[in-house]
XYZ file of C-alpha atoms in Angstrom:
326
model
C -99.028 -20.155 89.181
C -96.875 -17.493 90.796
C -93.097 -17.183 90.834
C -90.333 -14.767 91.639
C -86.598 -14.606 90.942
C -84.102 -12.243 92.583
C -82.162 -9.498 90.872
C -78.401 -9.379 91.347
C -75.491 -7.067 91.969
C -72.169 -7.940 90.372
C -68.963 -7.150 92.249
C -66.359 -8.256 89.714
C -65.846 -10.131 86.469
C -68.690 -8.667 84.422
C -67.880 -8.829 80.701
C -65.956 -12.098 80.885
C -69.321 -13.913 80.749
C -70.251 -12.373 77.381
C -69.668 -14.763 74.452
C -67.466 -15.558 72.699
C -64.970 -14.615 75.428
C -65.854 -17.382 77.949
C -65.704 -20.083 75.278
C -62.254 -18.888 74.202
C -60.594 -17.879 77.467
C -62.957 -18.751 80.320
C -64.822 -16.180 82.381
C -65.551 -15.661 86.071
C -67.783 -13.340 88.110
C -68.566 -12.655 91.751
C -72.205 -11.690 92.242
C -74.924 -11.758 94.862
C -78.694 -11.918 94.600
C -80.508 -9.197 96.530
C -83.958 -8.513 97.938
C -85.306 -6.991 94.731
C -87.355 -9.365 92.617
C -88.890 -10.081 89.232
C -92.395 -11.562 89.505
C -94.386 -13.731 87.125
C -97.891 -15.162 87.094
C -99.104 -17.759 84.589
C -102.691 -19.022 84.338
C -104.023 -21.576 81.857
C -106.108 -20.082 79.075
C -109.782 -21.019 78.785
C -111.332 -22.642 75.714
C -108.263 -22.371 73.520
C -108.125 -18.581 73.755
C -104.850 -16.818 72.992
C -103.030 -15.959 76.188
C -103.189 -12.389 77.405
C -100.214 -10.371 78.636
C -99.932 -7.539 81.144
C -97.123 -5.767 82.958
C -98.612 -3.093 85.216
C -95.294 -1.590 86.292
C -94.504 -0.346 82.758
C -95.882 2.780 81.155
C -94.501 3.017 77.607
C -95.612 0.992 74.606
C -92.016 0.155 73.680
C -91.241 -1.228 77.126
C -94.446 -3.264 77.158
C -93.710 -4.641 73.692
C -90.215 -5.727 74.703
C -91.397 -7.436 77.858
C -94.231 -9.181 76.024
C -91.672 -10.544 73.557
C -89.818 -12.075 76.519
C -93.022 -13.689 77.759
C -94.010 -15.059 74.341
C -90.555 -16.567 73.876
C -90.737 -18.332 77.248
C -94.159 -19.757 76.400
C -92.950 -20.879 72.987
C -89.891 -22.547 74.526
C -92.161 -24.659 76.748
C -94.803 -25.158 74.013
C -97.418 -23.656 76.329
C -99.969 -20.881 76.257
C -101.114 -18.956 79.301
C -102.307 -15.611 80.588
C -99.120 -13.949 81.826
C -98.489 -11.058 84.181
C -94.970 -9.761 84.801
C -93.652 -7.019 87.032
C -90.346 -6.103 88.590
C -88.956 -4.164 91.551
C -86.471 -2.351 89.290
C -87.047 -0.567 85.972
C -85.713 -1.833 82.638
C -82.115 -0.825 82.109
C -81.249 -0.809 85.809
C -78.153 -2.981 85.355
C -79.513 -5.471 87.906
C -80.301 -8.250 85.424
C -84.057 -7.654 85.498
C -84.827 -9.087 82.037
C -83.055 -12.353 82.814
C -84.775 -12.584 86.196
C -88.174 -12.078 84.540
C -87.451 -14.935 82.118
C -86.291 -17.191 84.949
C -89.356 -16.307 87.041
C -91.796 -17.007 84.214
C -90.032 -20.249 83.304
C -90.366 -21.304 86.957
C -94.085 -20.492 86.906
C -94.572 -22.524 83.712
C -92.744 -25.490 85.251
C -95.043 -25.289 88.268
C -98.034 -25.117 85.913
C -96.988 -28.169 83.909
C -95.522 -30.186 86.767
C -92.065 -30.258 85.173
C -89.017 -30.212 87.456
C -85.874 -28.312 86.473
C -82.626 -27.945 88.376
C -81.216 -24.417 88.775
C -78.622 -25.289 86.117
C -81.364 -26.419 83.704
C -83.471 -23.356 84.461
C -80.578 -20.954 83.884
C -79.523 -22.718 80.679
C -83.087 -22.507 79.345
C -83.177 -18.789 80.164
C -79.866 -18.275 78.335
C -81.284 -20.091 75.307
C -84.398 -17.917 75.295
C -82.734 -14.557 75.857
C -79.426 -14.881 74.062
C -80.306 -17.220 71.193
C -84.060 -17.228 70.547
C -84.428 -13.466 71.082
C -80.839 -12.704 70.001
C -80.382 -10.118 72.769
C -76.634 -9.483 73.270
C -75.323 -10.114 76.764
C -73.678 -12.491 79.141
C -74.688 -15.519 81.159
C -74.267 -14.409 84.758
C -77.738 -12.906 85.240
C -79.633 -16.098 84.450
C -77.518 -18.196 86.820
C -77.730 -15.614 89.609
C -81.525 -15.543 89.283
C -81.881 -19.325 89.203
C -79.476 -20.110 92.066
C -79.664 -17.109 94.368
C -77.062 -16.492 97.037
C -73.552 -15.056 96.976
C -71.616 -16.892 94.264
C -68.421 -17.283 92.323
C -69.562 -18.319 88.836
C -67.158 -19.725 86.244
C -67.908 -19.872 82.526
C -65.964 -22.263 80.318
C -66.403 -23.751 76.855
C -67.742 -26.969 78.387
C -70.205 -25.434 80.843
C -70.898 -23.264 83.870
C -69.969 -23.895 87.506
C -71.678 -22.034 90.363
C -69.753 -22.068 93.658
C -71.534 -20.559 96.685
C -69.375 -18.239 98.811
C -70.118 -18.622 102.514
C -69.529 -15.258 104.159
C -69.082 -15.124 107.915
C -72.212 -13.568 109.489
C -70.318 -10.500 110.713
C -68.732 -9.974 107.283
C -72.107 -10.251 105.564
C -73.712 -7.791 107.995
C -70.896 -5.276 107.546
C -70.893 -5.591 103.751
C -74.649 -5.160 103.496
C -74.407 -2.103 105.747
C -71.838 -0.460 103.475
C -73.647 -0.973 100.164
C -75.979 1.504 98.490
C -77.659 1.465 95.093
C -77.999 4.901 93.516
C -79.887 5.405 90.240
C -78.128 7.499 87.655
C -80.150 10.060 85.748
C -80.179 7.595 82.817
C -81.798 4.502 84.318
C -83.522 3.121 81.235
C -80.418 2.849 79.090
C -79.969 0.593 76.077
C -77.044 -1.779 76.633
C -77.212 -3.686 73.348
C -75.109 -1.162 71.400
C -72.395 -1.102 74.062
C -72.289 -4.897 74.209
C -72.157 -5.138 70.427
C -69.130 -2.820 70.351
C -67.467 -4.886 73.081
C -68.112 -8.139 71.213
C -66.850 -6.662 67.957
C -63.678 -5.471 69.688
C -62.586 -8.840 70.973
C -63.709 -10.655 67.844
C -61.203 -8.522 65.944
C -58.682 -9.264 68.733
C -58.383 -5.679 69.974
C -55.316 -5.934 72.236
C -56.514 -3.379 74.792
C -59.939 -4.986 75.159
C -58.460 -8.488 75.503
C -56.016 -7.199 78.123
C -58.850 -5.458 79.977
C -60.956 -8.631 80.046
C -58.013 -10.651 81.340
C -57.574 -8.089 84.125
C -61.298 -8.179 84.900
C -61.162 -11.961 85.254
C -58.253 -11.655 87.682
C -60.258 -9.084 89.627
C -63.033 -11.661 90.060
C -60.534 -14.079 91.604
C -59.279 -11.327 93.907
C -62.835 -10.375 94.897
C -63.580 -13.994 95.766
C -60.531 -14.148 98.045
C -61.421 -10.809 99.695
C -64.978 -11.921 100.426
C -63.922 -15.235 101.928
C -61.349 -13.697 104.262
C -63.565 -10.732 105.171
C -61.324 -8.101 103.572
C -63.905 -5.469 102.652
C -61.283 -2.803 102.102
C -59.709 -5.070 99.513
C -63.123 -5.664 97.934
C -63.565 -1.902 97.642
C -60.249 -1.663 95.819
C -61.459 -4.317 93.382
C -64.625 -2.300 92.726
C -62.633 0.864 92.039
C -60.123 -0.883 89.790
C -62.884 -2.858 88.071
C -64.771 0.292 87.124
C -61.645 1.848 85.636
C -60.879 -1.340 83.702
C -64.441 -1.763 82.468
C -64.348 1.667 80.837
C -61.763 0.277 78.388
C -64.141 -2.333 76.922
C -66.254 -0.075 74.694
C -67.236 3.521 74.084
C -70.377 4.693 75.863
C -69.862 2.699 79.075
C -69.079 5.880 80.985
C -70.778 9.232 80.417
C -70.099 12.698 81.789
C -73.238 12.471 83.940
C -72.202 9.123 85.419
C -68.666 10.339 86.106
C -69.992 13.456 87.835
C -72.340 11.437 90.051
C -69.578 8.978 90.941
C -67.144 11.735 91.843
C -69.817 13.493 93.881
C -70.540 10.297 95.812
C -66.824 9.903 96.583
C -66.668 13.499 97.769
C -69.636 12.839 100.071
C -67.958 9.895 101.750
C -68.209 6.804 99.524
C -64.923 4.901 99.315
C -65.564 2.828 96.196
C -68.147 2.060 93.562
C -68.939 0.872 90.078
C -71.701 1.078 87.521
C -73.810 -2.072 87.346
C -74.713 -3.685 84.045
C -73.206 -3.105 80.621
C -72.830 0.649 81.024
C -74.298 3.880 79.731
C -76.730 4.201 82.654
C -78.437 2.190 85.333
C -77.497 1.997 88.998
C -74.275 2.843 90.754
C -73.190 0.403 93.435
C -71.427 2.323 96.212
C -69.455 1.204 99.253
C -69.809 3.656 102.142
C -68.206 3.387 105.594
C -70.807 2.590 108.233
C -70.184 5.856 110.120
C -70.739 8.005 107.004
C -73.682 6.154 105.519
C -76.446 8.266 107.065
C -74.937 11.579 106.048
C -74.312 10.420 102.480
C -77.897 9.188 102.118
C -79.192 12.536 103.403
C -77.012 14.499 101.000
C -78.012 12.388 97.992
C -81.699 12.791 98.821
C -81.221 16.556 98.941
C -79.975 16.201 95.372
C -83.256 14.477 94.420
C -81.625 11.034 94.238
C -83.040 7.935 95.923
C -80.309 5.685 97.342
C -81.549 2.184 98.151
C -80.290 -0.328 100.683
C -80.141 -3.990 99.722
C -79.803 -7.252 101.584
C -78.526 -10.530 100.177
C -80.978 -13.399 99.666
C -80.108 -17.077 99.709
C -82.930 -18.389 97.545
C -83.038 -18.281 93.779
C -86.182 -18.685 91.696
C -89.228 -19.859 93.630
C -92.649 -20.923 92.272
C -95.858 -21.716 94.112
C -99.560 -22.240 93.670
C -101.636 -19.213 94.726
C -103.610 -19.521 97.956
C -105.507 -16.223 97.804
């Protein structure tokens, strides 16, 4: 069986979905799935053989080992064995939620293989269980729900559950927003976020006043971003991105680096009006907002600096699974 699940970009609220904060205070994010995907293939094993694993897009033993651990945990969660192949349109550490999307994609493929039906809520909850509890990888909950549901969403996290509310952008607003967004890889794409997240978790477990205040502000920024998107105020959304990046830097050491700050400032000097680092911090992709009239020149200038800015489009569908026909 084959499956894919989209990656996501997060506009606001990231960090308020990382436990124990949502259980204590409630979290909220605004995110959108984009046309970059995690792919999974699962085939039944023959004659009781142990399932084989491959991931042709990875080159290092450490990366392969980590991704195989994800696959084995998904299989164990469903009490299944299979030959598994995984690959992804973005590298590990991109800040686009690729690990969660891989888990969601493989879980979808296993459900197609076994004939089980899962709602997007069930699928996301299973992925959270596998990644955050079974594998004990620190992180939040937004990536799994974005991958399972797809679309442009306002996602709320409370002690008693998760609520995904689709945001219906006017067609002209969606076209303009997509035309202003660029993803730019930092020089440190394959960063390790677990240490940063652990420091963030430790800070609000010891009730660090500055971190708690920053998270409260970040949650309010998610509410503001939601309102901006719905009324088509892209200038206001850009302000949220700028303020969100400054607030996020207060959550833990290592989120920002000199190299990231230099790239961000350079992008602003070349014409970007706003931006933020995606993911937990320390590396990954910058999300930039660039006025339509200046987009082409900025892309040209970044390419001259040996960077590869990428355009993205929003996708409505979440995880999809199907039986191969070729």
